[in-house]
mmCIF file of C-alpha atoms and ligand atoms in Angstrom:
data_model
loop_
_atom_site.group_PDB
_atom_site.id
_atom_site.type_symbol
_atom_site.label_atom_id
_atom_site.label_comp_id
_atom_site.label_asym_id
_atom_site.label_seq_id
_atom_site.Cartn_x
_atom_site.Cartn_y
_atom_site.Cartn_z
ATOM 1 C CA MET B 1 -57.349 177.864 93.212
ATOM 2 C CA LEU B 2 -54.687 175.263 93.064
ATOM 3 C CA THR B 3 -57.028 172.699 91.524
ATOM 4 C CA HIS B 4 -58.253 175.305 89.064
ATOM 5 C CA LEU B 5 -54.692 176.012 88.009
ATOM 6 C CA ALA B 6 -53.975 172.310 87.796
ATOM 7 C CA SER B 7 -56.928 171.690 85.540
ATOM 8 C CA LEU B 8 -55.980 174.657 83.352
ATOM 9 C CA THR B 9 -52.505 173.229 83.059
ATOM 10 C CA LEU B 10 -53.956 169.857 82.184
ATOM 11 C CA ILE B 11 -56.160 171.379 79.491
ATOM 12 C CA PHE B 12 -53.116 173.210 78.136
ATOM 13 C CA ILE B 13 -51.082 170.011 77.986
ATOM 14 C CA ILE B 14 -53.936 168.110 76.359
ATOM 15 C CA SER B 15 -54.444 170.732 73.653
ATOM 16 C CA LEU B 16 -50.696 170.858 73.011
ATOM 17 C CA THR B 17 -50.588 167.125 72.485
ATOM 18 C CA LEU B 18 -53.872 166.818 70.590
ATOM 19 C CA LEU B 19 -53.032 169.425 67.982
ATOM 20 C CA PRO B 20 -50.033 167.760 66.345
ATOM 21 C CA THR B 21 -51.716 164.367 66.664
ATOM 22 C CA ALA B 22 -54.713 165.540 64.666
ATOM 23 C CA ARG B 23 -52.422 166.760 61.895
ATOM 24 C CA ALA B 24 -50.201 163.691 61.997
ATOM 25 C CA HIS B 25 -50.770 160.348 60.275
ATOM 26 C CA GLY B 26 -50.749 160.609 56.488
ATOM 27 C CA TYR B 27 -51.088 159.248 52.968
ATOM 28 C CA VAL B 28 -49.299 158.511 49.692
ATOM 29 C CA ALA B 29 -48.829 161.921 48.065
ATOM 30 C CA GLN B 30 -47.062 160.695 44.938
ATOM 31 C CA VAL B 31 -45.732 157.630 43.170
ATOM 32 C CA THR B 32 -42.987 157.379 40.572
ATOM 33 C CA ILE B 33 -42.597 154.508 38.122
ATOM 34 C CA ASP B 34 -39.206 154.388 36.416
ATOM 35 C CA GLY B 35 -38.960 158.122 37.003
ATOM 36 C CA THR B 36 -42.417 159.080 35.757
ATOM 37 C CA LEU B 37 -44.327 161.037 38.375
ATOM 38 C CA TYR B 38 -47.952 160.295 39.312
ATOM 39 C CA VAL B 39 -49.680 162.513 41.848
ATOM 40 C CA GLY B 40 -51.961 161.036 44.487
ATOM 41 C CA ASN B 41 -55.073 162.668 45.876
ATOM 42 C CA VAL B 42 -55.181 164.493 49.186
ATOM 43 C CA PRO B 43 -57.547 162.498 51.409
ATOM 44 C CA ASN B 44 -61.102 163.751 51.219
ATOM 45 C CA ALA B 45 -60.233 166.449 48.661
ATOM 46 C CA SER B 46 -62.110 166.746 45.383
ATOM 47 C CA PRO B 47 -60.607 163.882 43.319
ATOM 48 C CA THR B 48 -58.416 164.410 40.264
ATOM 49 C CA PRO B 49 -57.508 161.569 37.863
ATOM 50 C CA SER B 50 -54.793 159.477 39.490
ATOM 51 C CA ILE B 51 -53.403 155.952 39.645
ATOM 52 C CA VAL B 52 -53.584 155.982 43.469
ATOM 53 C CA ARG B 53 -56.887 155.066 45.064
ATOM 54 C CA GLN B 54 -58.071 157.994 47.159
ATOM 55 C CA ILE B 55 -58.774 157.611 50.862
ATOM 56 C CA ASN B 56 -61.027 159.925 52.856
ATOM 57 C CA ASN B 57 -59.060 160.207 56.079
ATOM 58 C CA VAL B 58 -55.367 160.379 57.001
ATOM 59 C CA ALA B 59 -56.016 158.574 60.273
ATOM 60 C CA PRO B 60 -54.734 155.018 60.578
ATOM 61 C CA VAL B 61 -56.811 151.894 60.039
ATOM 62 C CA LYS B 62 -57.077 150.217 63.439
ATOM 63 C CA GLY B 63 -57.708 146.518 64.020
ATOM 64 C CA ALA B 64 -56.642 143.602 61.836
ATOM 65 C CA ASN B 65 -60.285 142.791 60.994
ATOM 66 C CA ASN B 66 -61.094 146.285 59.756
ATOM 67 C CA SER B 67 -62.511 146.241 56.208
ATOM 68 C CA ASN B 68 -60.457 149.373 55.460
ATOM 69 C CA LEU B 69 -57.353 147.214 55.748
ATOM 70 C CA ASN B 70 -57.981 146.367 52.100
ATOM 71 C CA CYS B 71 -56.859 149.607 50.441
ATOM 72 C CA GLY B 72 -57.138 152.262 53.149
ATOM 73 C CA GLN B 73 -59.892 154.423 54.630
ATOM 74 C CA ASP B 74 -62.956 154.211 52.347
ATOM 75 C CA ALA B 75 -60.626 153.819 49.321
ATOM 76 C CA GLN B 76 -62.231 154.710 45.981
ATOM 77 C CA LYS B 77 -61.304 153.248 42.605
ATOM 78 C CA ALA B 78 -58.899 155.559 40.776
ATOM 79 C CA ALA B 79 -59.441 156.743 37.190
ATOM 80 C CA LEU B 80 -56.027 155.918 35.725
ATOM 81 C CA VAL B 81 -53.838 152.836 35.275
ATOM 82 C CA ALA B 82 -50.098 153.387 34.788
ATOM 83 C CA SER B 83 -47.863 151.300 32.533
ATOM 84 C CA ALA B 84 -45.060 149.400 34.194
ATOM 85 C CA ASN B 85 -42.747 146.509 33.400
ATOM 86 C CA PRO B 86 -41.277 143.581 35.253
ATOM 87 C CA GLY B 87 -38.349 145.077 37.151
ATOM 88 C CA SER B 88 -39.783 148.603 37.120
ATOM 89 C CA LYS B 89 -38.582 150.759 40.008
ATOM 90 C CA LEU B 90 -41.309 152.436 42.004
ATOM 91 C CA THR B 91 -41.138 155.045 44.739
ATOM 92 C CA PHE B 92 -43.946 155.925 47.147
ATOM 93 C CA SER B 93 -43.804 159.334 48.812
ATOM 94 C CA TRP B 94 -45.669 159.346 52.113
ATOM 95 C CA LYS B 95 -46.643 162.662 53.627
ATOM 96 C CA GLY B 96 -48.189 163.737 56.909
ATOM 97 C CA GLY B 97 -51.762 164.956 56.729
ATOM 98 C CA ASP B 98 -50.572 168.583 56.695
ATOM 99 C CA GLY B 99 -48.059 167.981 53.876
ATOM 100 C CA SER B 100 -45.125 167.620 56.265
ATOM 101 C CA ASP B 101 -42.774 164.639 56.252
ATOM 102 C CA TRP B 102 -44.154 161.261 57.316
ATOM 103 C CA PRO B 103 -44.552 161.437 61.117
ATOM 104 C CA HIS B 104 -43.744 157.869 62.213
ATOM 105 C CA ASN B 105 -40.518 155.865 62.343
ATOM 106 C CA ILE B 106 -41.230 152.502 63.994
ATOM 107 C CA GLY B 107 -42.547 149.505 62.060
ATOM 108 C CA PRO B 108 -42.321 147.732 58.713
ATOM 109 C CA ILE B 109 -43.082 148.791 55.152
ATOM 110 C CA MET B 110 -44.605 145.990 53.086
ATOM 111 C CA THR B 111 -45.910 145.691 49.539
ATOM 112 C CA TYR B 112 -48.421 143.264 48.045
ATOM 113 C CA MET B 113 -49.894 142.821 44.595
ATOM 114 C CA THR B 114 -53.053 141.255 43.201
ATOM 115 C CA PRO B 115 -54.243 140.823 39.609
ATOM 116 C CA CYS B 116 -57.301 142.898 38.674
ATOM 117 C CA LEU B 117 -59.138 139.733 37.687
ATOM 118 C CA ASN B 118 -61.422 139.892 34.631
ATOM 119 C CA THR B 119 -61.338 143.665 34.403
ATOM 120 C CA THR B 120 -59.189 146.743 34.332
ATOM 121 C CA CYS B 121 -57.894 148.077 37.633
ATOM 122 C CA ASP B 122 -59.954 151.270 37.437
ATOM 123 C CA GLN B 123 -63.028 149.003 37.667
ATOM 124 C CA TYR B 124 -61.698 146.344 39.992
ATOM 125 C CA ASP B 125 -63.312 145.691 43.377
ATOM 126 C CA SER B 126 -60.521 144.266 45.551
ATOM 127 C CA THR B 127 -62.707 143.265 48.497
ATOM 128 C CA ASN B 128 -62.062 139.546 47.969
ATOM 129 C CA ALA B 129 -58.698 139.876 46.212
ATOM 130 C CA MET B 130 -55.941 137.380 46.940
ATOM 131 C CA TRP B 131 -52.751 139.351 47.591
ATOM 132 C CA PHE B 132 -49.162 138.119 47.383
ATOM 133 C CA LYS B 133 -46.239 139.851 49.057
ATOM 134 C CA VAL B 134 -43.491 141.287 46.857
ATOM 135 C CA ASP B 135 -41.445 143.289 49.359
ATOM 136 C CA GLU B 136 -40.927 143.887 53.070
ATOM 137 C CA VAL B 137 -38.446 146.100 54.882
ATOM 138 C CA GLY B 138 -38.196 146.325 58.640
ATOM 139 C CA LEU B 139 -35.101 146.987 60.728
ATOM 140 C CA GLU B 140 -31.953 148.373 59.199
ATOM 141 C CA SER B 141 -28.683 146.664 60.088
ATOM 142 C CA GLY B 142 -27.964 147.027 63.800
ATOM 143 C CA ASN B 143 -31.674 146.531 64.561
ATOM 144 C CA SER B 144 -32.026 149.988 66.151
ATOM 145 C CA THR B 145 -33.409 151.937 63.199
ATOM 146 C CA TRP B 146 -36.277 151.082 60.917
ATOM 147 C CA TYR B 147 -36.387 151.729 57.190
ATOM 148 C CA GLN B 148 -39.493 153.748 58.023
ATOM 149 C CA GLN B 149 -37.129 156.353 59.540
ATOM 150 C CA ASN B 150 -36.103 157.227 55.986
ATOM 151 C CA LEU B 151 -39.681 158.309 55.280
ATOM 152 C CA MET B 152 -39.593 160.601 58.308
ATOM 153 C CA ASN B 153 -36.347 161.994 56.896
ATOM 154 C CA GLY B 154 -38.170 162.923 53.679
ATOM 155 C CA TYR B 155 -37.199 160.017 51.428
ATOM 156 C CA PRO B 156 -39.679 157.817 49.562
ATOM 157 C CA ALA B 157 -40.142 154.066 49.939
ATOM 158 C CA ASN B 158 -38.674 151.906 47.157
ATOM 159 C CA VAL B 159 -40.320 148.899 45.515
ATOM 160 C CA THR B 160 -39.394 146.831 42.462
ATOM 161 C CA ILE B 161 -42.012 145.054 40.343
ATOM 162 C CA PRO B 162 -40.990 141.358 40.357
ATOM 163 C CA GLU B 163 -38.613 140.631 37.464
ATOM 164 C CA THR B 164 -40.589 137.622 36.264
ATOM 165 C CA LEU B 165 -44.161 138.780 36.884
ATOM 166 C CA GLU B 166 -46.564 137.822 34.130
ATOM 167 C CA PRO B 167 -48.317 140.644 32.276
ATOM 168 C CA GLY B 168 -51.667 142.016 33.313
ATOM 169 C CA GLU B 169 -53.339 144.690 35.353
ATOM 170 C CA TYR B 170 -52.439 144.692 39.027
ATOM 171 C CA LEU B 171 -53.243 146.576 42.174
ATOM 172 C CA ILE B 172 -50.197 147.318 44.280
ATOM 173 C CA ARG B 173 -51.007 147.431 47.980
ATOM 174 C CA HIS B 174 -48.216 149.387 49.608
ATOM 175 C CA GLU B 175 -48.453 149.566 53.384
ATOM 176 C CA ILE B 176 -46.832 151.062 56.434
ATOM 177 C CA ILE B 177 -47.571 149.637 59.861
ATOM 178 C CA ALA B 178 -46.704 152.179 62.554
ATOM 179 C CA LEU B 179 -45.893 150.305 65.764
ATOM 180 C CA HIS B 180 -45.350 153.139 68.264
ATOM 181 C CA LEU B 181 -48.464 151.955 70.180
ATOM 182 C CA ALA B 182 -48.020 148.254 69.415
ATOM 183 C CA ASN B 183 -47.076 147.364 72.991
ATOM 184 C CA GLU B 184 -50.834 147.358 73.554
ATOM 185 C CA MET B 185 -53.144 144.900 71.801
ATOM 186 C CA GLY B 186 -54.888 146.708 68.941
ATOM 187 C CA GLY B 187 -52.460 149.621 69.082
ATOM 188 C CA ALA B 188 -50.812 149.067 65.698
ATOM 189 C CA GLU B 189 -51.642 151.688 63.055
ATOM 190 C CA PHE B 190 -52.174 150.346 59.528
ATOM 191 C CA TYR B 191 -51.690 152.619 56.531
ATOM 192 C CA PRO B 192 -52.508 150.685 53.335
ATOM 193 C CA SER B 193 -52.580 152.378 49.921
ATOM 194 C CA CYS B 194 -53.480 150.945 46.509
ATOM 195 C CA THR B 195 -51.992 151.920 43.139
ATOM 196 C CA GLN B 196 -53.232 150.727 39.736
ATOM 197 C CA VAL B 197 -50.709 149.483 37.142
ATOM 198 C CA GLN B 198 -50.639 147.495 33.945
ATOM 199 C CA VAL B 199 -47.553 145.294 33.776
ATOM 200 C CA LYS B 200 -46.295 144.656 30.236
ATOM 201 C CA GLY B 201 -43.812 142.108 28.972
ATOM 202 C CA SER B 202 -43.960 138.374 28.466
ATOM 203 C CA GLN B 203 -42.872 136.884 31.757
ATOM 204 C CA THR B 204 -44.705 133.965 33.350
ATOM 205 C CA GLY B 205 -44.164 134.309 37.088
ATOM 206 C CA GLY B 206 -46.844 134.379 39.748
ATOM 207 C CA PRO B 207 -47.502 133.278 43.315
ATOM 208 C CA LEU B 208 -48.682 129.935 44.646
ATOM 209 C CA ALA B 209 -52.178 129.947 46.053
ATOM 210 C CA ASN B 210 -50.863 129.294 49.553
ATOM 211 C CA GLU B 211 -48.764 132.442 49.356
ATOM 212 C CA THR B 212 -51.813 134.695 49.056
ATOM 213 C CA VAL B 213 -54.091 136.307 51.631
ATOM 214 C CA THR B 214 -57.129 138.552 51.734
ATOM 215 C CA PHE B 215 -57.276 141.916 53.536
ATOM 216 C CA PRO B 216 -58.705 141.800 56.088
ATOM 217 C CA GLY B 217 -57.731 138.169 56.712
ATOM 218 C CA GLY B 218 -53.961 138.316 56.232
ATOM 219 C CA TYR B 219 -53.230 139.727 59.685
ATOM 220 C CA SER B 220 -54.324 139.139 63.243
ATOM 221 C CA ASP B 221 -54.135 141.571 66.172
ATOM 222 C CA THR B 222 -52.069 139.016 68.100
ATOM 223 C CA ALA B 223 -49.408 138.426 65.413
ATOM 224 C CA PRO B 224 -45.924 139.032 66.830
ATOM 225 C CA GLY B 225 -45.157 141.786 64.306
ATOM 226 C CA ILE B 226 -48.410 143.620 65.118
ATOM 227 C CA TYR B 227 -48.647 143.250 68.904
ATOM 228 C CA ASP B 228 -45.168 143.434 70.423
ATOM 229 C CA PRO B 229 -44.594 144.255 74.115
ATOM 230 C CA ASN B 230 -40.871 144.602 73.360
ATOM 231 C CA ILE B 231 -41.240 147.039 70.497
ATOM 232 C CA PHE B 232 -39.210 149.736 72.277
ATOM 233 C CA ASN B 233 -36.237 147.478 73.036
ATOM 234 C CA THR B 234 -33.127 148.829 71.381
ATOM 235 C CA PRO B 235 -31.703 147.074 69.549
ATOM 236 C CA LEU B 236 -34.707 144.915 68.844
ATOM 237 C CA ASP B 237 -33.285 141.400 68.687
ATOM 238 C CA ASN B 238 -35.803 140.204 66.109
ATOM 239 C CA TYR B 239 -38.756 141.398 64.106
ATOM 240 C CA VAL B 240 -41.235 138.942 62.557
ATOM 241 C CA PHE B 241 -43.104 140.437 59.629
ATOM 242 C CA PRO B 242 -46.858 139.809 59.642
ATOM 243 C CA GLY B 243 -48.666 138.337 56.659
ATOM 244 C CA PRO B 244 -47.425 135.694 54.247
ATOM 245 C CA PRO B 245 -43.760 135.381 53.293
ATOM 246 C CA ILE B 246 -42.609 137.105 50.107
ATOM 247 C CA ALA B 247 -43.821 134.913 47.219
ATOM 248 C CA GLN B 248 -41.175 132.409 46.160
ATOM 249 C CA PHE B 249 -41.151 133.490 42.509
ATOM 250 C CA VAL B 250 -40.178 136.984 43.641
ATOM 251 C CA LEU B 251 -37.276 135.676 45.725
ATOM 252 C CA ASP B 252 -36.177 133.364 42.912
ATOM 253 C CA SER B 253 -35.955 136.208 40.423
ATOM 254 C CA SER B 254 -34.481 138.904 42.635
ATOM 255 C CA GLY B 255 -31.588 136.892 44.052
ATOM 256 C CA SER B 256 -32.694 137.756 47.575
ATOM 257 C CA SER B 257 -32.237 141.483 47.143
ATOM 258 C CA SER B 258 -34.703 142.160 49.902
ATOM 259 C CA ASN B 259 -33.431 144.155 52.804
ATOM 260 C CA SER B 260 -35.402 142.248 55.386
ATOM 261 C CA SER B 261 -33.190 141.342 58.274
ATOM 262 C CA SER B 262 -35.393 138.585 59.548
ATOM 263 C CA SER B 263 -37.542 135.990 57.951
ATOM 264 C CA SER B 264 -41.291 136.054 57.780
ATOM 265 C CA SER B 265 -43.551 133.861 59.716
ATOM 266 C CA PRO B 266 -43.473 130.486 57.970
ATOM 267 C CA SER B 267 -47.051 130.561 56.788
ATOM 268 C CA PRO B 268 -49.782 133.084 56.168
ATOM 269 C CA THR B 269 -51.359 134.172 59.433
ATOM 270 C CA SER B 270 -54.742 133.729 57.841
ATOM 271 C CA SER B 271 -55.746 130.363 59.156
ATOM 272 C CA SER B 272 -58.826 130.070 56.971
ATOM 273 C CA PRO B 273 -57.711 128.977 53.502
ATOM 274 C CA VAL B 274 -59.641 131.185 51.124
ATOM 275 C CA PRO B 275 -60.388 129.638 47.748
ATOM 276 C CA LEU B 276 -58.370 131.299 45.056
ATOM 277 C CA PRO B 277 -60.403 132.898 42.288
ATOM 278 C CA SER B 278 -59.405 130.573 39.488
ATOM 279 C CA SER B 279 -59.460 131.665 35.895
ATOM 280 C CA THR B 280 -57.984 128.450 34.562
ATOM 281 C CA GLY B 281 -60.715 126.177 35.829
ATOM 282 C CA SER B 282 -58.122 123.803 37.187
ATOM 283 C CA GLY B 283 -59.489 123.681 40.682
ATOM 284 C CA ALA B 284 -59.154 126.501 43.133
ATOM 285 C CA GLY B 285 -57.877 124.326 45.938
ATOM 286 C CA ASN B 286 -54.685 123.234 44.163
ATOM 287 C CA ALA B 287 -51.928 124.723 46.252
ATOM 288 C CA SER B 288 -49.342 124.337 43.513
ATOM 289 C CA CYS B 289 -51.566 126.063 40.998
ATOM 290 C CA LYS B 290 -50.471 129.535 40.106
ATOM 291 C CA LEU B 291 -52.661 132.566 40.447
ATOM 292 C CA ARG B 292 -53.344 133.268 36.776
ATOM 293 C CA VAL B 293 -53.893 136.704 35.429
ATOM 294 C CA GLN B 294 -56.719 137.092 32.982
ATOM 295 C CA SER B 295 -54.641 139.182 30.631
ATOM 296 C CA MET B 296 -56.659 137.930 27.646
ATOM 297 C CA ASN B 297 -59.921 139.176 29.062
ATOM 298 C CA VAL B 298 -58.651 142.598 29.946
ATOM 299 C CA GLN B 299 -60.451 145.204 27.942
ATOM 300 C CA ARG B 300 -58.298 148.257 27.577
ATOM 301 C CA PRO B 301 -58.803 150.678 29.162
ATOM 302 C CA ARG B 302 -58.304 157.721 74.344
ATOM 303 C CA SER B 303 -55.983 158.302 77.108
ATOM 304 C CA VAL B 304 -53.640 161.286 77.493
ATOM 305 C CA SER B 305 -50.635 159.070 77.901
ATOM 306 C CA ARG B 306 -51.448 157.318 74.662
ATOM 307 C CA ILE B 307 -51.768 160.654 72.927
ATOM 308 C CA MET B 308 -48.462 161.755 74.385
ATOM 309 C CA ARG B 309 -46.750 158.617 73.253
ATOM 310 C CA ASP B 310 -48.179 159.188 69.820
ATOM 311 C CA LEU B 311 -46.640 162.632 69.861
ATOM 312 C CA LEU B 312 -43.335 161.532 71.283
ATOM 313 C CA PHE B 313 -42.719 158.687 68.904
HETATM 314 C C1 NAG L 401 -60.894 139.095 64.175
HETATM 315 O O1 NAG L 401 -61.286 137.962 63.445
HETATM 316 C C2 NAG L 401 -60.762 136.742 63.985
HETATM 317 C C3 NAG L 401 -61.088 135.640 63.019
HETATM 318 O O2 NAG L 401 -62.431 135.690 62.664
HETATM 319 C C4 NAG L 401 -61.332 136.522 65.384
HETATM 320 O O3 NAG L 401 -60.795 135.340 65.925
HETATM 321 C C5 NAG L 401 -60.969 137.711 66.254
HETATM 322 O O4 NAG L 401 -61.577 137.577 67.526
HETATM 323 C C6 NAG L 401 -61.413 139.017 65.610
HETATM 324 N N1 NAG L 401 -60.857 140.128 66.398
HETATM 325 C C7 NAG L 401 -61.607 141.138 66.800
HETATM 326 C C8 NAG L 401 -60.906 142.199 67.590
HETATM 327 O O5 NAG L 401 -62.805 141.225 66.554
HETATM 328 C C1 NAG L 402 -63.451 135.715 36.151
HETATM 329 O O1 NAG L 402 -64.031 135.073 35.044
HETATM 330 C C2 NAG L 402 -64.082 133.653 35.206
HETATM 331 C C3 NAG L 402 -64.547 133.041 33.911
HETATM 332 O O2 NAG L 402 -65.268 133.944 33.174
HETATM 333 C C4 NAG L 402 -65.003 133.342 36.377
HETATM 334 O O3 NAG L 402 -65.081 131.943 36.563
HETATM 335 C C5 NAG L 402 -64.448 133.984 37.613
HETATM 336 O O4 NAG L 402 -65.337 133.781 38.696
HETATM 337 C C6 NAG L 402 -64.252 135.462 37.416
HETATM 338 N N1 NAG L 402 -63.524 135.996 38.562
HETATM 339 C C7 NAG L 402 -63.899 137.100 39.159
HETATM 340 C C8 NAG L 402 -63.077 137.516 40.330
HETATM 341 O O5 NAG L 402 -64.831 137.779 38.794
HETATM 342 C C1 NAG L 403 -35.196 154.536 48.937
HETATM 343 O O1 NAG L 403 -34.006 154.715 48.215
HETATM 344 C C2 NAG L 403 -33.403 155.992 48.432
HETATM 345 C C3 NAG L 403 -32.236 156.097 47.475
HETATM 346 O O2 NAG L 403 -31.374 155.036 47.661
HETATM 347 C C4 NAG L 403 -32.964 156.067 49.887
HETATM 348 O O3 NAG L 403 -32.397 157.350 50.146
HETATM 349 C C5 NAG L 403 -34.181 155.894 50.761
HETATM 350 O O4 NAG L 403 -33.783 155.886 52.127
HETATM 351 C C6 NAG L 403 -34.893 154.583 50.428
HETATM 352 N N1 NAG L 403 -36.131 154.493 51.206
HETATM 353 C C7 NAG L 403 -36.273 153.733 52.291
HETATM 354 C C8 NAG L 403 -37.619 153.772 52.949
HETATM 355 O O5 NAG L 403 -35.384 153.031 52.748
HETATM 356 C C1 NAG L 404 -31.929 147.565 49.932
HETATM 357 O O1 NAG L 404 -30.544 147.622 50.101
HETATM 358 C C2 NAG L 404 -29.857 148.057 48.956
HETATM 359 C C3 NAG L 404 -28.378 148.028 49.252
HETATM 360 O O2 NAG L 404 -28.085 147.112 50.268
HETATM 361 C C4 NAG L 404 -30.322 149.473 48.594
HETATM 362 O O3 NAG L 404 -29.704 149.861 47.408
HETATM 363 C C5 NAG L 404 -31.842 149.471 48.373
HETATM 364 O O4 NAG L 404 -32.288 150.786 48.150
HETATM 365 C C6 NAG L 404 -32.530 148.926 49.589
HETATM 366 N N1 NAG L 404 -33.945 148.777 49.335
HETATM 367 C C7 NAG L 404 -34.872 149.348 50.123
HETATM 368 C C8 NAG L 404 -36.273 149.024 49.792
HETATM 369 O O5 NAG L 404 -34.612 150.080 51.047
HETATM 370 C C1 NAG L 405 -30.836 141.584 64.758
HETATM 371 O O1 NAG L 405 -31.948 140.740 64.411
HETATM 372 C C2 NAG L 405 -31.542 139.510 63.849
HETATM 373 C C3 NAG L 405 -32.767 138.723 63.456
HETATM 374 O O2 NAG L 405 -33.746 139.557 63.020
HETATM 375 C C4 NAG L 405 -30.717 138.713 64.847
HETATM 376 O O3 NAG L 405 -30.264 137.528 64.239
HETATM 377 C C5 NAG L 405 -29.539 139.544 65.296
HETATM 378 O O4 NAG L 405 -28.853 138.877 66.332
HETATM 379 C C6 NAG L 405 -29.979 140.905 65.822
HETATM 380 N N1 NAG L 405 -28.844 141.733 66.119
HETATM 381 C C7 NAG L 405 -28.754 142.420 67.254
HETATM 382 C C8 NAG L 405 -27.535 143.281 67.387
HETATM 383 O O5 NAG L 405 -29.600 142.389 68.137
HETATM 384 C C1 NAG L 406 -46.925 126.364 49.485
HETATM 385 O O1 NAG L 406 -46.982 125.094 48.879
HETATM 386 C C2 NAG L 406 -45.737 124.684 48.361
HETATM 387 C C3 NAG L 406 -45.957 123.421 47.554
HETATM 388 O O2 NAG L 406 -47.099 122.760 47.911
HETATM 389 C C4 NAG L 406 -44.777 124.472 49.519
HETATM 390 O O3 NAG L 406 -43.526 124.028 49.051
HETATM 391 C C5 NAG L 406 -44.604 125.791 50.239
HETATM 392 O O4 NAG L 406 -43.798 125.622 51.383
HETATM 393 C C6 NAG L 406 -45.943 126.358 50.661
HETATM 394 N N1 NAG L 406 -45.734 127.711 51.117
HETATM 395 C C7 NAG L 406 -46.304 128.188 52.220
HETATM 396 C C8 NAG L 406 -46.034 129.629 52.528
HETATM 397 O O5 NAG L 406 -47.016 127.510 52.952
HETATM 398 C C1 NAG L 407 -52.085 121.317 40.385
HETATM 399 O O1 NAG L 407 -51.611 122.210 39.384
HETATM 400 C C2 NAG L 407 -50.397 121.790 38.792
HETATM 401 C C3 NAG L 407 -49.941 122.841 37.789
HETATM 402 O O2 NAG L 407 -50.584 124.060 37.918
HETATM 403 C C4 NAG L 407 -50.610 120.458 38.091
HETATM 404 O O3 NAG L 407 -49.384 120.026 37.550
HETATM 405 C C5 NAG L 407 -51.096 119.439 39.101
HETATM 406 O O4 NAG L 407 -51.396 118.241 38.446
HETATM 407 C C6 NAG L 407 -52.334 119.933 39.809
HETATM 408 N N1 NAG L 407 -52.678 119.026 40.871
HETATM 409 C C7 NAG L 407 -53.926 118.675 41.117
HETATM 410 C C8 NAG L 407 -54.134 117.713 42.235
HETATM 411 O O5 NAG L 407 -54.875 119.078 40.468
HETATM 412 CU CU1 CU L 408 -50.136 158.613 62.683
#
């Protein structure tokens, strides 16, 4: 009788904790560019034309080698490409899978870009894309609260297109890493999302080849900002962002307006140097050679305790 009651109680507790977990996680519901609103697609819903590549599952991408780290769960090319300019202000509104506010509040928010080489972004396969980092926010001052908390409070994430970025079509890879399980190897939850833009203007800035990474490739499960036994220390005395540092041309033009409270790891975590797709023919291995945009060629157009921690944090 007692054991029967105990197991009923256990089942009750498990269903209580499983239910919100299944609804949790989330996706980019909308993007604004200089105030213009673009609606994203609900994961796995019938797609409508959007600038945000649709994913098929709100659950996190797990594992730094997961091919879905590229643009999110089974991400599909989106139909539209939005106009933007160097210096354009973007917001990304993350929602929980049930339309509620974003459910997590521990971990960084990072943004990368890559040129849609030789094509328009609605056609571009980013599998082998070389991404450069344009923004990263982690701990707010005091080191006890993460910028991600603002998403949980209902606010969007903010990103600025680099002021000196050369024109062309670009994918923007905007990503949350939720670290509430990151005290175990492989526990980090990756939420990447890709948005298609055409940057206008006549600037000339771009990253160095050694500032770019592939996804997967840019992260490892053992990186200090991905696996962190001290993640629940408050205040956290340091946080080391994974991936490459923000590209130098971005820092040069923004006058260090980034809110990051700690510096990135000194070099990309990807130890295998991937040859840069070169459109200038000047040798893909040249580390001081900029990643050129082909703007000329662009034609228009398991355990209970883990579940409970997931619920609690
Ligand atoms: C991920 O890939 C790296 C590099 O190839 C390898 O060292 C590592 O063991 C892989 N991790 C997993 C969990 O497969
Ligand atoms: C882009 O085009 C150039 C020249 O036509 C070619 O060498 C290069 O491999 C192409 N890059 C991609 C990613 O298709
Ligand atoms: C984005 O900016 C708005 C307005 O300043 C702010 O309320 C919000 O907290 C910011 N988002 C993040 C993730 O910090
Ligand atoms: C960075 O900080 C400035 C003020 O210090 C704030 O206006 C801006 O919204 C912050 N950016 C992000 C991405 O939170
Ligand atoms: C916050 O983190 C920074 C480095 O990221 C460190 O220099 C500083 O001492 C930390 N502050 C506190 C209060 O732990
Ligand atoms: C990339 O190369 C440049 C010049 O060769 C060097 O100054 C810079 O430190 C390198 N950056 C990284 C992230 O390794
Ligand atoms: C690398 O590229 C830069 C400019 O993009 C050029 O000045 C330099 O000569 C090149 N170096 C090599 C070894 O090709
Ligand atoms: Cu989640």
